[in-house]
Short mmCIF file of C-alpha atoms in Angstrom, two decimals:
data_model
loop_
_atom_site.label_atom_id
_atom_site.label_comp_id
_atom_site.label_asym_id
_atom_site.label_seq_id
_atom_site.Cartn_x
_atom_site.Cartn_y
_atom_site.Cartn_z
CA UNK A 1 91.66 111.69 140.70
CA UNK A 2 90.89 111.38 136.65
CA UNK A 3 91.32 114.36 133.99
CA UNK A 4 93.83 115.94 136.71
CA UNK A 5 97.05 117.51 135.14
CA UNK A 6 99.75 116.02 137.67
CA UNK A 7 102.99 118.15 137.47
CA UNK A 8 106.23 117.79 139.39
CA UNK A 9 107.99 121.26 140.11
CA UNK A 10 111.63 121.42 141.36
CA UNK A 11 113.10 124.89 142.60
CA UNK A 12 113.75 127.46 145.00
CA UNK A 13 111.09 128.74 147.28
CA UNK A 14 111.07 132.56 146.93
CA UNK A 15 109.54 133.29 150.20
CA UNK A 16 108.94 131.73 153.63
CA UNK A 17 105.70 130.17 153.54
CA UNK A 18 102.61 132.02 154.40
CA UNK A 19 100.68 130.02 156.96
CA UNK A 20 96.70 131.40 157.29
CA UNK A 21 93.85 129.73 158.80
CA UNK A 22 90.23 129.85 156.93
CA UNK A 23 87.31 131.03 159.06
CA UNK A 24 86.79 127.25 159.82
CA UNK A 25 90.06 127.35 161.13
CA UNK A 26 91.71 124.90 158.53
CA UNK A 27 94.81 125.83 158.01
CA UNK A 28 96.63 126.68 154.13
CA UNK A 29 99.92 127.67 153.33
CA UNK A 30 101.05 129.59 150.27
CA UNK A 31 104.45 129.53 148.70
CA UNK A 32 106.06 130.61 145.52
CA UNK A 33 108.60 128.27 143.67
CA UNK A 34 111.10 129.74 141.38
CA UNK A 35 112.29 127.07 138.86
CA UNK A 36 114.97 127.89 136.38
CA UNK A 37 116.26 125.41 133.64
CA UNK A 38 119.76 125.13 133.15
CA UNK A 39 121.46 123.81 129.56
CA UNK A 40 124.99 122.82 128.92
CA UNK A 41 126.45 125.04 126.00
CA UNK A 42 128.59 123.31 123.73
CA UNK A 43 130.17 126.11 122.11
CA UNK A 44 131.31 128.28 125.48
CA UNK A 45 131.32 125.11 127.76
CA UNK A 46 129.35 126.57 130.52
CA UNK A 47 125.84 126.03 131.65
CA UNK A 48 123.01 128.80 130.93
CA UNK A 49 120.08 129.32 132.47
CA UNK A 50 116.87 129.70 130.77
CA UNK A 51 114.05 131.86 131.89
CA UNK A 52 112.75 131.30 135.76
CA UNK A 53 109.21 130.21 135.89
CA UNK A 54 107.49 131.31 138.99
CA UNK A 55 104.83 128.45 140.29
CA UNK A 56 102.55 130.13 143.02
CA UNK A 57 101.48 126.78 145.62
CA UNK A 58 99.67 125.86 148.34
CA UNK A 59 98.80 123.56 150.92
CA UNK A 60 96.28 122.22 153.43
CA UNK A 61 95.83 121.11 156.61
CA UNK A 62 98.98 119.07 158.53
CA UNK A 63 100.79 119.69 155.65
CA UNK A 64 100.37 123.37 155.20
CA UNK A 65 101.59 123.38 158.95
CA UNK A 66 104.66 121.23 158.33
CA UNK A 67 105.59 123.25 155.53
CA UNK A 68 105.22 126.54 157.35
CA UNK A 69 107.24 124.88 160.24
CA UNK A 70 110.09 123.29 157.89
CA UNK A 71 110.35 125.12 154.67
CA UNK A 72 112.27 128.56 154.39
CA UNK A 73 113.07 131.06 151.79
CA UNK A 74 116.04 130.04 149.43
CA UNK A 75 115.81 126.04 150.28
CA UNK A 76 115.69 123.77 147.41
CA UNK A 77 112.11 121.94 147.35
CA UNK A 78 110.35 119.33 144.86
CA UNK A 79 107.13 119.47 144.96
CA UNK A 80 104.22 117.49 143.45
CA UNK A 81 100.63 117.85 142.76
CA UNK A 82 97.38 119.06 141.16
CA UNK A 83 98.05 121.87 138.23
CA UNK A 84 94.66 124.03 139.00
CA UNK A 85 93.79 127.61 137.37
CA UNK A 86 91.76 130.45 139.14
CA UNK A 87 90.03 133.17 137.78
CA UNK A 88 89.50 136.46 139.48
CA UNK A 89 88.65 140.05 138.88
CA UNK A 90 91.16 142.72 139.57
CA UNK A 91 90.05 146.24 141.60
CA UNK A 92 89.86 147.49 138.00
CA UNK A 93 87.16 145.15 136.70
CA UNK A 94 89.70 142.95 134.62
CA UNK A 95 89.11 139.38 134.21
CA UNK A 96 92.58 137.47 135.25
CA UNK A 97 93.78 134.00 135.44
CA UNK A 98 96.59 131.98 137.37
CA UNK A 99 97.81 128.79 136.95
CA UNK A 100 98.66 127.37 140.77
CA UNK A 101 99.91 123.89 142.05
CA UNK A 102 97.78 122.04 144.74
CA UNK A 103 100.62 120.38 146.68
CA UNK A 104 99.83 117.07 147.57
CA UNK A 105 103.63 116.09 148.36
CA UNK A 106 106.59 118.23 148.98
CA UNK A 107 110.08 117.83 150.55
CA UNK A 108 113.78 119.41 150.45
CA UNK A 109 115.86 118.55 147.38
CA UNK A 110 118.75 116.67 148.93
CA UNK A 111 120.62 117.31 145.71
CA UNK A 112 121.75 120.55 146.65
CA UNK A 113 121.18 120.71 150.65
CA UNK A 114 120.84 118.69 153.51
CA UNK A 115 117.77 118.34 155.98
CA UNK A 116 117.01 116.73 159.15
CA UNK A 117 113.48 115.17 159.32
CA UNK A 118 111.13 114.56 162.19
CA UNK A 119 108.85 111.71 162.03
CA UNK A 120 105.25 112.70 163.43
CA UNK A 121 103.81 110.47 166.20
CA UNK A 122 100.60 110.10 164.36
CA UNK A 123 99.56 111.16 161.17
CA UNK A 124 96.28 112.53 160.23
CA UNK A 125 96.22 111.93 156.62
CA UNK A 126 96.21 109.35 153.94
CA UNK A 127 94.68 106.92 156.03
CA UNK A 128 97.73 106.09 158.27
CA UNK A 129 95.59 107.18 161.29
CA UNK A 130 93.84 103.97 161.03
CA UNK A 131 96.38 101.64 161.24
CA UNK A 132 98.19 100.05 164.10
CA UNK A 133 101.32 101.90 165.23
CA UNK A 134 103.64 99.03 165.32
CA UNK A 135 102.08 96.09 163.64
CA UNK A 136 103.29 92.79 164.21
CA UNK A 137 105.17 90.56 161.60
CA UNK A 138 103.81 87.97 159.95
CA UNK A 139 103.83 84.64 162.00
CA UNK A 140 105.25 86.21 165.17
CA UNK A 141 103.37 87.72 168.12
CA UNK A 142 106.97 89.11 169.51
CA UNK A 143 108.70 90.75 167.04
CA UNK A 144 111.52 93.37 168.44
CA UNK A 145 110.55 97.12 167.55
CA UNK A 146 113.60 97.46 165.07
CA UNK A 147 112.13 95.00 162.84
CA UNK A 148 108.58 96.81 163.07
CA UNK A 149 109.74 100.01 162.05
CA UNK A 150 113.59 99.92 160.40
CA UNK A 151 113.15 103.57 159.08
CA UNK A 152 112.39 104.68 162.56
CA UNK A 153 115.23 103.11 164.14
CA UNK A 154 117.93 103.36 161.69
CA UNK A 155 118.51 99.58 160.68
CA UNK A 156 117.18 96.10 161.24
CA UNK A 157 117.49 94.09 164.14
CA UNK A 158 120.80 92.71 162.38
CA UNK A 159 122.28 96.46 161.90
CA UNK A 160 121.92 95.88 158.37
CA UNK A 161 120.18 98.48 156.13
CA UNK A 162 116.50 97.93 155.40
CA UNK A 163 117.52 97.61 151.51
#
């Protein structure tokens, strides 16, 4: 969408994601990501940490349930989404405002950890549900499953990586 601030936050989950449901039954996951910049100090020949930024984030729908099932406190993540501002009034009557990330994409940061990923049988977001499960290759009606989905089978029919 136009005029939205899209950001990417890399950091550590500060708590287990909290999964809740709206009165209408729609799932929402709330989480906190701690991002600490590091820089190399040439005088001391050491890395020094800057001030940690805590970013509140939320995700909706199937992604919220996937986050709650897959991610845990202490995991390194990369999250991308739209930065939004939420205004509220405290119990004491003070007006406050907070920034929050509305997550569009999130995953484990594989630079610092390993992850086991499982593919869902069907996807209900992003228009994927309307596509056939195994599209036919151009010019052929009888294509091996490995050629149709090299990511799901670990390679091409020749055993070579798909890239």
